[in-house]
Short mmCIF file of C-alpha atoms in Angstrom, two decimals:
data_model
loop_
_atom_site.label_atom_id
_atom_site.label_comp_id
_atom_site.label_asym_id
_atom_site.label_seq_id
_atom_site.Cartn_x
_atom_site.Cartn_y
_atom_site.Cartn_z
CA MET A 1 57.15 42.89 -51.77
CA LEU A 2 57.72 39.13 -52.00
CA ARG A 3 59.74 39.23 -48.77
CA ARG A 4 56.93 41.04 -46.94
CA THR A 5 54.42 38.45 -48.23
CA LEU A 6 56.57 35.54 -47.04
CA LEU A 7 57.00 37.17 -43.64
CA GLY A 8 53.23 37.61 -43.37
CA LEU A 9 52.57 33.97 -44.26
CA THR A 10 55.21 32.83 -41.75
CA ALA A 11 53.55 34.87 -38.98
CA ALA A 12 50.11 33.48 -39.88
CA PHE A 13 51.37 29.90 -39.80
CA ALA A 14 53.06 30.53 -36.42
CA PHE A 15 49.82 31.97 -34.96
CA THR A 16 47.76 29.02 -36.24
CA ALA A 17 50.23 26.51 -34.81
CA ALA A 18 50.21 28.27 -31.44
CA ARG A 19 46.38 28.15 -31.32
CA ALA A 20 46.44 24.43 -32.17
CA GLN A 21 48.85 23.72 -29.28
CA THR A 22 47.00 25.86 -26.72
CA PRO A 23 43.92 24.10 -25.26
CA GLU A 24 40.75 26.13 -25.21
CA LEU A 25 39.42 26.88 -21.74
CA SER A 26 36.14 25.02 -21.03
CA PRO A 27 33.46 26.73 -18.98
CA ALA A 28 33.51 25.72 -15.32
CA PRO A 29 31.01 22.91 -14.59
CA GLU A 30 27.90 23.99 -12.76
CA PRO A 31 27.87 22.81 -9.13
CA THR A 32 25.71 19.75 -8.46
CA PRO A 33 22.75 20.76 -6.30
CA ALA A 34 22.93 19.25 -2.85
CA ALA A 35 20.37 16.57 -2.06
CA PRO A 36 17.65 17.84 0.28
CA VAL A 37 18.29 16.88 3.89
CA LYS A 38 15.46 14.74 5.26
CA LYS A 39 14.28 15.29 8.79
CA PRO A 40 14.75 12.39 11.20
CA TYR A 41 11.76 10.09 11.48
CA PRO A 42 10.05 10.42 14.88
CA ARG A 43 10.33 7.42 17.17
CA VAL A 44 8.00 6.41 19.99
CA LYS A 45 8.69 4.01 22.86
CA LEU A 46 5.88 1.89 24.27
CA GLU A 47 6.73 0.62 27.73
CA THR A 48 4.45 -2.35 28.38
CA ALA A 49 4.10 -4.98 31.10
CA GLN A 50 5.66 -7.46 28.63
CA GLY A 51 8.60 -5.28 27.59
CA VAL A 52 9.51 -2.29 25.40
CA ILE A 53 8.46 -1.71 21.79
CA VAL A 54 9.93 1.16 19.74
CA ILE A 55 8.15 2.29 16.60
CA GLU A 56 9.26 4.66 13.87
CA LEU A 57 6.66 6.86 12.15
CA TYR A 58 6.70 8.12 8.55
CA PRO A 59 5.13 11.59 8.50
CA ASP A 60 6.55 12.24 5.04
CA LYS A 61 4.41 9.40 3.68
CA ALA A 62 1.43 9.36 6.08
CA PRO A 63 1.32 12.88 7.55
CA ILE A 64 -2.28 12.85 8.83
CA THR A 65 -2.05 9.48 10.58
CA SER A 66 1.42 10.13 12.03
CA ALA A 67 0.42 13.55 13.37
CA ASN A 68 -2.70 12.06 14.97
CA TYR A 69 -0.68 9.35 16.73
CA LEU A 70 1.86 11.86 18.01
CA ARG A 71 -0.90 14.06 19.42
CA TYR A 72 -1.96 11.17 21.65
CA VAL A 73 1.67 10.52 22.60
CA ASP A 74 2.52 14.14 23.40
CA ARG A 75 -0.61 14.58 25.54
CA GLY A 76 0.08 11.38 27.49
CA LEU A 77 -3.26 9.90 26.43
CA PHE A 78 -1.84 6.45 25.71
CA ASN A 79 -0.38 6.09 29.20
CA GLY A 80 -2.45 3.40 30.89
CA ALA A 81 -3.93 2.05 27.64
CA THR A 82 -3.71 -1.68 26.84
CA PHE A 83 -2.99 -4.23 24.16
CA TYR A 84 -6.29 -6.08 24.29
CA ARG A 85 -6.44 -8.19 21.12
CA ALA A 86 -4.25 -10.94 19.66
CA SER A 87 -5.33 -12.09 16.21
CA ARG A 88 -4.02 -15.26 14.55
CA PRO A 89 -5.52 -17.52 11.89
CA PRO A 90 -7.85 -20.15 13.38
CA GLY A 91 -5.86 -23.12 14.64
CA TYR A 92 -2.51 -21.38 14.11
CA THR A 93 -0.29 -21.91 17.16
CA ALA A 94 2.98 -20.25 16.07
CA THR A 95 3.76 -16.69 17.13
CA ASP A 96 5.19 -15.38 13.85
CA TYR A 97 1.98 -14.40 12.07
CA GLY A 98 -1.03 -12.26 12.94
CA SER A 99 -1.47 -8.93 14.71
CA ILE A 100 -1.88 -7.39 18.14
CA GLN A 101 -4.18 -4.44 18.71
CA GLY A 102 -3.96 -1.74 21.34
CA GLY A 103 -5.27 1.68 22.22
CA LEU A 104 -8.01 3.40 24.19
CA GLN A 105 -11.02 1.36 23.02
CA ASN A 106 -13.09 4.51 22.44
CA ASP A 107 -12.61 5.90 25.94
CA PRO A 108 -14.75 9.08 25.67
CA LYS A 109 -12.49 10.93 28.11
CA LYS A 110 -9.41 10.51 25.95
CA VAL A 111 -10.25 9.96 22.27
CA LEU A 112 -9.66 12.78 19.81
CA PRO A 113 -11.75 13.48 16.67
CA PRO A 114 -11.57 10.93 13.81
CA ILE A 115 -9.06 11.49 11.03
CA ALA A 116 -9.16 11.16 7.26
CA HIS A 117 -8.13 7.79 5.83
CA GLU A 118 -4.67 7.64 4.20
CA SER A 119 -4.71 4.79 1.70
CA THR A 120 -1.61 2.71 1.10
CA LEU A 121 -2.09 3.52 -2.57
CA LYS A 122 -1.27 7.11 -1.65
CA THR A 123 1.37 6.55 1.02
CA GLY A 124 3.22 3.69 -0.67
CA LEU A 125 3.48 1.86 2.66
CA LYS A 126 2.72 -1.85 2.99
CA HIS A 127 1.45 -4.10 5.74
CA GLY A 128 4.43 -6.34 6.43
CA GLU A 129 6.55 -7.51 9.33
CA GLY A 130 6.35 -4.95 12.14
CA THR A 131 4.04 -2.49 10.36
CA ILE A 132 1.89 -0.33 12.62
CA SER A 133 -1.48 0.68 11.22
CA MET A 134 -4.71 2.27 12.41
CA GLY A 135 -7.76 0.29 13.44
CA ARG A 136 -11.08 1.65 12.17
CA HIS A 137 -14.64 0.90 11.17
CA ALA A 138 -15.49 2.78 7.96
CA PRO A 139 -12.73 4.85 6.30
CA GLY A 140 -12.41 8.15 8.12
CA THR A 141 -13.37 6.80 11.55
CA ALA A 142 -9.88 5.97 12.91
CA GLN A 143 -9.14 7.60 16.27
CA SER A 144 -6.99 6.02 18.96
CA ASP A 145 -6.57 2.29 18.34
CA TRP A 146 -3.86 0.70 16.26
CA PHE A 147 -2.43 -2.73 15.45
CA ILE A 148 1.02 -4.17 14.78
CA CYS A 149 1.55 -6.82 12.10
CA LEU A 150 3.64 -9.98 12.27
CA GLY A 151 4.47 -11.44 8.88
CA ASP A 152 3.22 -10.44 5.44
CA MET A 153 -0.29 -9.04 5.81
CA SER A 154 -0.48 -7.30 2.44
CA TYR A 155 -4.17 -8.24 2.17
CA LEU A 156 -4.69 -5.26 4.50
CA ASP A 157 -3.35 -2.89 1.82
CA ALA A 158 -5.76 -0.99 -0.38
CA ASP A 159 -6.73 -2.99 -3.47
CA PRO A 160 -5.93 -0.96 -6.63
CA LYS A 161 -8.43 -3.07 -8.59
CA ASN A 162 -11.25 -2.74 -6.11
CA PRO A 163 -12.19 0.75 -4.89
CA LYS A 164 -14.52 -0.88 -2.35
CA ASN A 165 -11.45 -2.20 -0.49
CA PRO A 166 -9.58 0.92 0.78
CA GLY A 167 -7.43 -1.13 3.17
CA PHE A 168 -6.01 0.22 6.41
CA ALA A 169 -3.75 3.19 7.05
CA ALA A 170 -0.18 2.06 7.72
CA PHE A 171 2.04 4.80 9.12
CA GLY A 172 5.17 3.29 10.68
CA THR A 173 7.12 0.20 11.67
CA VAL A 174 8.59 -1.49 14.73
CA VAL A 175 12.35 -0.91 14.97
CA GLU A 176 12.84 -2.56 18.39
CA GLY A 177 10.82 -5.09 20.34
CA LEU A 178 9.31 -7.50 17.82
CA ASP A 179 10.06 -10.19 20.39
CA VAL A 180 7.66 -8.39 22.73
CA VAL A 181 5.00 -8.37 20.00
CA ARG A 182 5.47 -12.14 19.66
CA LYS A 183 5.09 -12.58 23.43
CA ILE A 184 1.82 -10.65 23.42
CA ILE A 185 0.33 -12.51 20.46
CA ALA A 186 1.00 -15.81 22.25
CA LEU A 187 -1.00 -14.86 25.36
CA PRO A 188 -4.29 -16.68 26.06
CA VAL A 189 -7.48 -15.30 24.53
CA ASP A 190 -11.07 -15.62 25.69
CA PRO A 191 -13.06 -17.69 23.13
CA ASN A 192 -16.32 -16.02 24.13
CA ARG A 193 -15.37 -12.35 24.22
CA GLY A 194 -15.39 -9.93 21.32
CA GLU A 195 -17.81 -9.09 18.54
CA GLY A 196 -17.70 -9.78 14.83
CA ALA A 197 -14.18 -10.35 13.53
CA MET A 198 -12.84 -9.84 17.04
CA LYS A 199 -14.76 -12.77 18.51
CA GLY A 200 -12.38 -15.12 20.29
CA GLU A 201 -9.39 -12.76 19.86
CA MET A 202 -9.67 -10.68 23.04
CA LEU A 203 -6.88 -11.30 25.54
CA LYS A 204 -7.97 -12.81 28.83
CA GLN A 205 -5.53 -10.46 30.54
CA PRO A 206 -4.93 -7.29 28.47
CA VAL A 207 -1.32 -6.09 28.50
CA ARG A 208 -1.03 -2.74 30.20
CA ILE A 209 0.82 0.03 28.36
CA LEU A 210 2.59 1.83 31.18
CA LYS A 211 4.00 4.79 29.29
CA VAL A 212 4.26 6.01 25.70
CA SER A 213 6.81 8.72 24.88
CA ARG A 214 9.03 10.05 22.14
CA VAL A 215 12.66 8.94 22.02
CA PRO A 216 15.65 10.29 20.03
CA SER A 217 15.21 9.77 16.33
CA THR A 218 17.64 8.78 13.61
CA ALA A 219 17.96 10.53 10.28
CA PRO A 220 16.87 8.59 7.18
CA ALA A 221 19.77 6.86 5.44
CA PRO A 222 21.20 9.01 2.58
CA PRO A 223 20.90 7.61 -0.96
CA ALA A 224 23.87 5.52 -2.09
CA ALA A 225 26.45 7.52 -4.05
CA SER A 226 26.78 6.66 -7.73
CA ALA A 227 30.06 5.05 -8.80
CA PRO A 228 32.24 7.36 -10.93
CA ALA A 229 32.04 6.67 -14.62
#
């Protein structure tokens, strides 16, 4: 009896020791979901009499405005348009600040219906160096004219503290050809032409836009990988 009891205790101790030395199998880690693949941002080339400008549009942030611009591009409606305005602060002679404006100037044969206004408060875009944005009168009247910024022009963003200042609808940025933008803004203006805020900012010789077309796009840069812990 005693011998059987001792044998049973010995077997129990051996089983417990074996369990202590054998690691328990952990459940397999769940696979990390792959990050969604972003579509390449569309790019558009503006071939002008002063050189080439390439802009990149952000339809993920400003879908209405980007789609409207691409409709004009794909239908060839911008071919033969002009850059007609160069805006700089009064008395400012450098070429690193201001904006140039181009488009169809309400040509009834080419303009498409107005689009809804996309506020920078919604899109998260800002008016900075190289930003392209839509010209308009009241919000919701933008059609075919746009401007390109040189320098920080954040005063054109929507004011979160003032609903009466909805700002302008930014929708892309210049990725090539800022030097061409600087050449255009330095061209002579007619002090007597233009109305309202445009008075004295109309180019004496508008810059012809020969052709506007899509060019191969590049995919957005993937997010930086986290360092291993």
